[in-house]
Tab-separated table of C-alpha atoms in Angstrom:
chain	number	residue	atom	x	y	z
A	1	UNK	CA	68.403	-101.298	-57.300
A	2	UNK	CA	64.802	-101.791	-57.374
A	3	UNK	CA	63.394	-99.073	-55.873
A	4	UNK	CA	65.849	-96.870	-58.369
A	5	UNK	CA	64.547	-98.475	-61.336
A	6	UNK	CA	60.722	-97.674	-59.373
A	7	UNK	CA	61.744	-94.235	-59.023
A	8	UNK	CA	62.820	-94.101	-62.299
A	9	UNK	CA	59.120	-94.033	-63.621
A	10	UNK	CA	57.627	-92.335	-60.873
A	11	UNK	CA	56.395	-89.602	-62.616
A	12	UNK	CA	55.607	-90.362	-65.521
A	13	UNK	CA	52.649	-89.797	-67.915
A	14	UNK	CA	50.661	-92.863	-69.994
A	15	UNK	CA	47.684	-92.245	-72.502
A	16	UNK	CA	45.850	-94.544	-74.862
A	17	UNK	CA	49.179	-95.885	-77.221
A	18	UNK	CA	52.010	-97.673	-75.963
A	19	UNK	CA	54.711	-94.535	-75.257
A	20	UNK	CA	55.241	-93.249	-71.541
A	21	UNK	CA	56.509	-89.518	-70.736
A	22	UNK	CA	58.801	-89.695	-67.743
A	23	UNK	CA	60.917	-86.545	-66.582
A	24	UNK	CA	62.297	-85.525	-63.455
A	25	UNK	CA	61.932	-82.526	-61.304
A	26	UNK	CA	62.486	-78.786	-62.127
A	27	UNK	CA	61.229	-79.026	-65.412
A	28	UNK	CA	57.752	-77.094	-67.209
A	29	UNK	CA	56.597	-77.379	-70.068
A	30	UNK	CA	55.725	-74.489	-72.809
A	31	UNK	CA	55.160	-77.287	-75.734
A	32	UNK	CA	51.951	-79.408	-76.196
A	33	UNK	CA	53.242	-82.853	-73.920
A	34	UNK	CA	50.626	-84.770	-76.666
A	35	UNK	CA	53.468	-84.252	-79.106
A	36	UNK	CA	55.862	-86.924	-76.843
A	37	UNK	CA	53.017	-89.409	-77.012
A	38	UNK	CA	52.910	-89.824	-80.676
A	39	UNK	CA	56.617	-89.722	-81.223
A	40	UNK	CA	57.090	-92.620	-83.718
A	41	UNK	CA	60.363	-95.080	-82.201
A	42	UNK	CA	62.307	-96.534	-84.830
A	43	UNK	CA	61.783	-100.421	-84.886
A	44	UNK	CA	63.799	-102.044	-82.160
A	45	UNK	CA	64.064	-99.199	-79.739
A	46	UNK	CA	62.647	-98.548	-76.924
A	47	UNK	CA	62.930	-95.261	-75.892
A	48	UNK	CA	63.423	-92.035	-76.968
A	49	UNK	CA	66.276	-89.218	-75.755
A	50	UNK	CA	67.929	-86.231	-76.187
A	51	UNK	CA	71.706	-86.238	-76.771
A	52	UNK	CA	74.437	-84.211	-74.463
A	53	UNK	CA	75.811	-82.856	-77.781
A	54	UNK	CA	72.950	-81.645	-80.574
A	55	UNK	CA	71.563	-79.021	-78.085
A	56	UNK	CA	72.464	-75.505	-80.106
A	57	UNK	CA	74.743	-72.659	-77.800
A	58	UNK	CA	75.281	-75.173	-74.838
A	59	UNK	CA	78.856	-76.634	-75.906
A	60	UNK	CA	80.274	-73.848	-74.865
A	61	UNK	CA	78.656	-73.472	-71.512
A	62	UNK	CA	78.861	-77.326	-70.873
A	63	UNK	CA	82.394	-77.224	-71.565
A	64	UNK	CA	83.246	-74.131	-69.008
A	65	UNK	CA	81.510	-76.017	-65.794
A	66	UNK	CA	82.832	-79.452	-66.550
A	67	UNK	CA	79.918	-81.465	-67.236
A	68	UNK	CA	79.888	-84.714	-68.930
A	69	UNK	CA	79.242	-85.518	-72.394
A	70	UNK	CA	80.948	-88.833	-73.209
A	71	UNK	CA	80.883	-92.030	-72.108
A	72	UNK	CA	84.633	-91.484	-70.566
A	73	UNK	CA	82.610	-89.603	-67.793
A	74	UNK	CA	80.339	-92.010	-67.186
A	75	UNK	CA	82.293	-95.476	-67.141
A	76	UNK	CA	85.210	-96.285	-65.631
A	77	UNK	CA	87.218	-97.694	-68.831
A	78	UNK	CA	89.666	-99.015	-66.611
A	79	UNK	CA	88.018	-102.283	-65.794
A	80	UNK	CA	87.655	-104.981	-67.931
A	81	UNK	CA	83.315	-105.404	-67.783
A	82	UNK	CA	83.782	-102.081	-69.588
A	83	UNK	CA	86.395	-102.431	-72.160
A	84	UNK	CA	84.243	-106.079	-73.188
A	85	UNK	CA	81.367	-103.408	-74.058
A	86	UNK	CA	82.891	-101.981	-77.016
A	87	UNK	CA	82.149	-98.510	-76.632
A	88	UNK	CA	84.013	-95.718	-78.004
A	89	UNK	CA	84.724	-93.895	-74.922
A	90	UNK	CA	84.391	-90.300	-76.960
A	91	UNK	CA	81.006	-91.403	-77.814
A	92	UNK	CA	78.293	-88.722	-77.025
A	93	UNK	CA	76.287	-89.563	-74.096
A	94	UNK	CA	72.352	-88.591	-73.690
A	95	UNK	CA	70.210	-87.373	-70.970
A	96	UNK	CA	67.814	-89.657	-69.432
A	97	UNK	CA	66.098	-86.581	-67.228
A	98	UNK	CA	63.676	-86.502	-70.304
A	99	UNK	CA	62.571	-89.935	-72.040
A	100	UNK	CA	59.703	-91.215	-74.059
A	101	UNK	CA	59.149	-94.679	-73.713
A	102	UNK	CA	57.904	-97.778	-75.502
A	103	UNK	CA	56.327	-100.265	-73.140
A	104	UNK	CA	55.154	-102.893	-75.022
A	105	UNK	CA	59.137	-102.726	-76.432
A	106	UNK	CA	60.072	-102.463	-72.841
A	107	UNK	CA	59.139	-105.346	-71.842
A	108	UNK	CA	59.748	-107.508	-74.708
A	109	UNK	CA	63.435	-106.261	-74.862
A	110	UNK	CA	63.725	-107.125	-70.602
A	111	UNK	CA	65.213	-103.593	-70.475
A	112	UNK	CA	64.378	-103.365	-66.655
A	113	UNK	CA	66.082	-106.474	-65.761
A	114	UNK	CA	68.531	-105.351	-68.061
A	115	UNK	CA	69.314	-102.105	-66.036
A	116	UNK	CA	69.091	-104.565	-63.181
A	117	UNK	CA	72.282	-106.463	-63.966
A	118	UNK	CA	74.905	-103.358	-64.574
A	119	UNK	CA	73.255	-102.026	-61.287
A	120	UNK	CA	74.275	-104.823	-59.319
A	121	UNK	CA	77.218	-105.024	-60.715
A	122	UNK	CA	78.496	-101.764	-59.934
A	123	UNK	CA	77.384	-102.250	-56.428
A	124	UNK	CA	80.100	-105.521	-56.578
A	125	UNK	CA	82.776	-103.949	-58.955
A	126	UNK	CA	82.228	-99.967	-58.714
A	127	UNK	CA	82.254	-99.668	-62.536
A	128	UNK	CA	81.096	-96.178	-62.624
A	129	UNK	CA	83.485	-93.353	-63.142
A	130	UNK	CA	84.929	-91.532	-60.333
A	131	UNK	CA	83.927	-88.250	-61.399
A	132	UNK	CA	80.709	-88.946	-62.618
A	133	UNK	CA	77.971	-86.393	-61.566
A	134	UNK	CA	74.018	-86.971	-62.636
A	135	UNK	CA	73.470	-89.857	-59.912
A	136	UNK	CA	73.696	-93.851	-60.032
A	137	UNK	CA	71.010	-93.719	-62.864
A	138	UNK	CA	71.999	-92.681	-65.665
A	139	UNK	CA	75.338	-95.128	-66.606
A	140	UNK	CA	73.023	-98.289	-66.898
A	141	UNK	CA	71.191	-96.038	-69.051
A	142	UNK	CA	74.166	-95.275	-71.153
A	143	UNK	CA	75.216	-98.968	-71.081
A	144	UNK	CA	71.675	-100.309	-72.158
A	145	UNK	CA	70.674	-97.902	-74.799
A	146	UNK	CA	73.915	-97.116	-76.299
A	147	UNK	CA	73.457	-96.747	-80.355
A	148	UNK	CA	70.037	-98.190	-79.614
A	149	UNK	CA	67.683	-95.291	-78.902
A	150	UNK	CA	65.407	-92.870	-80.888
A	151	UNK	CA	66.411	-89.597	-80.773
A	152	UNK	CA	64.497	-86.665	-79.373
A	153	UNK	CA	64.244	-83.253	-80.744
A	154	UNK	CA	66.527	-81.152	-78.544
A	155	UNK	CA	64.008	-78.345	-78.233
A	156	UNK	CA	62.135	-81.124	-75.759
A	157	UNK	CA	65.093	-80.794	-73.389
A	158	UNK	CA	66.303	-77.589	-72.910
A	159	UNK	CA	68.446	-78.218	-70.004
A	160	UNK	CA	71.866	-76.805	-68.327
A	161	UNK	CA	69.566	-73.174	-67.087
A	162	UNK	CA	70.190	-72.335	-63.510
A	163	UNK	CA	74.052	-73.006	-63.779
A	164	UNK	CA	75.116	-69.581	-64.116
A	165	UNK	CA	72.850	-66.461	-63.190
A	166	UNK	CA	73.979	-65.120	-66.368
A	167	UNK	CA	71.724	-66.015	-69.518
A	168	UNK	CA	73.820	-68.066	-72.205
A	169	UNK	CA	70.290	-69.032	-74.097
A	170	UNK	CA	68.691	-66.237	-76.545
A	171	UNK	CA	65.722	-65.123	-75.914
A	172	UNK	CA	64.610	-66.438	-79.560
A	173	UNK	CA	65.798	-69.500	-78.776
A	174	UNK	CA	64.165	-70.046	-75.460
A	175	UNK	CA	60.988	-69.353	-77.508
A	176	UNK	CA	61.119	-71.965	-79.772
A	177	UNK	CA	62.063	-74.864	-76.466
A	178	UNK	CA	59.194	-77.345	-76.014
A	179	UNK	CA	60.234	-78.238	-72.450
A	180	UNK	CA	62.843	-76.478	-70.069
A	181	UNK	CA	65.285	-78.279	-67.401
A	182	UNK	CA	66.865	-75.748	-64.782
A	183	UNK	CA	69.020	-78.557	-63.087
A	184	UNK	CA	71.551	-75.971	-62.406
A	185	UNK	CA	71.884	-74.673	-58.728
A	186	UNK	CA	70.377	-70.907	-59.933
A	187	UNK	CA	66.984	-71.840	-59.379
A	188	UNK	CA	64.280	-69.400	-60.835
A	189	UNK	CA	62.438	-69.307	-57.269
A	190	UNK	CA	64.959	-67.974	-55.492
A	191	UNK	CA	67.409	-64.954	-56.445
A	192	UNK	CA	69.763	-64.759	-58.371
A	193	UNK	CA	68.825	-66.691	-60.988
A	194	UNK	CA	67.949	-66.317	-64.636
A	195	UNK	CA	64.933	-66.251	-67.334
A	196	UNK	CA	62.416	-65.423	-64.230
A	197	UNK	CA	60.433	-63.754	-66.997
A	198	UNK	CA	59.486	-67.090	-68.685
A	199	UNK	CA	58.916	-68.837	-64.968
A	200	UNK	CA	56.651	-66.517	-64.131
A	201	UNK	CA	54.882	-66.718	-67.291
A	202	UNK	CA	53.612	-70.557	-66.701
A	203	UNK	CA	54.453	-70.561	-62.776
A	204	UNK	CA	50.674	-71.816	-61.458
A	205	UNK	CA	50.004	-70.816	-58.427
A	206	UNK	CA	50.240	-72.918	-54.800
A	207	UNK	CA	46.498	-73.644	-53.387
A	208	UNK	CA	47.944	-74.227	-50.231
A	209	UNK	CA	50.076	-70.297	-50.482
A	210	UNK	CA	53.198	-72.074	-49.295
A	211	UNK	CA	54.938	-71.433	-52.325
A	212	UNK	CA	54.881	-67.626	-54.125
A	213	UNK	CA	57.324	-66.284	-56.362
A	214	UNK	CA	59.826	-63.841	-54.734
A	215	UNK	CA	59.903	-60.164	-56.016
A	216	UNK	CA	62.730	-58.956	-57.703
A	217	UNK	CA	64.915	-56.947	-55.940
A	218	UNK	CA	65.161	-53.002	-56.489
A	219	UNK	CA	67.787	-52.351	-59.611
């Protein structure tokens, strides 16, 4: 549990202030990141997310491929730790790929030790739902921060591209995104996938030449 919540803040970014970036893998940026550092948390939270349901043209999408939006897919509602929670199971879930953080908060609210406890006991009671997808993460998450969190303009996760190689996003829209998430399988280095245009825009290229982008194929 441990070296999850150590993972957990692996990469992530710190300046002068108290806030933290942290974001996983497959994302890049096409909005200022200084932006995230000065988000103001509202008093008593301490963190900051995007939720699975105010992201514009994704319900539709999200809905088609199954994904998870509620707490029903997260928690299994059939044990009793659960029910004591109190949490509407049709309550909108967030996504904790993309969080800004309050440290000094942090640590006064214990929310590490916190995330601690429903760890371990999921490891002893298996508390998580069954058909859960987004890895062992993200339902202490839910638990902890549940009606206590800040929430984060949706343009600063754009998330759900790479799931179909088939653009569902507008061109506008993708525009106007601060950040970008392809945590579908269609990833833009390889083919087929979607939006190459924009990854190829801000792809940076590998020192070492081990990585180059792959040509499109002849239409």
């Amino acid at each position: 549990q441990n070296m999850i919540i150590k993972n957990m803040f692996k990469k992530s970014y710190q300046i002068k202030n108290e806030n933290i970036v942290k974001f996983f893998k497959f994302y890049f940026f096409t909005g200022d990141i200084r932006h995230l550092f000065g988000i103001y948390l509202r008093r008593g939270h301490a963190a900051a997310f995007a939720t699975d349901c105010d992201l514009p043209g994704a319900h539709e999408m999200v809905q088609s491929i199954g994904m998870q939006t509620t707490y029903m897919g997260f928690l299994d509602y059939r044990k009793q730790e659960v029910k004591d929670l109190g949490i509407n199971p049709s309550d909108c879930t967030f996504n904790p790929g993309v969080f800004v953080a309050n440290m000094k908060e942090w640590k006064k609210l214990k929310i590490t030790k916190q995330l601690e406890k429903w760890m371990e006991l999921n490891f002893r009671q298996n508390i998580y739902s069954s058909s859960m997808a987004g890895g062992v993460a993200t339902p202490p998450m839910l638990i902890v921060f549940h009606a206590k969190f800040t929430r984060l303009d949706p343009l600063w996760h754009v998330r759900h591209l790479g799931w179909s190689p088939d653009p569902f996003y507008s061109t506008s829209f993708l525009q106007r995104a601060q950040l970008l998430h392809w945590n579908g399988p269609f990833k833009p280095w390889n083919y087929p996938a979607v939006h190459l245009d924009m990854w190829e825009k801000w792809f940076i290229p590998d020192p070492s030449g081990k990585f180059t982008l792959i040509p499109l194929p002849d239409t």
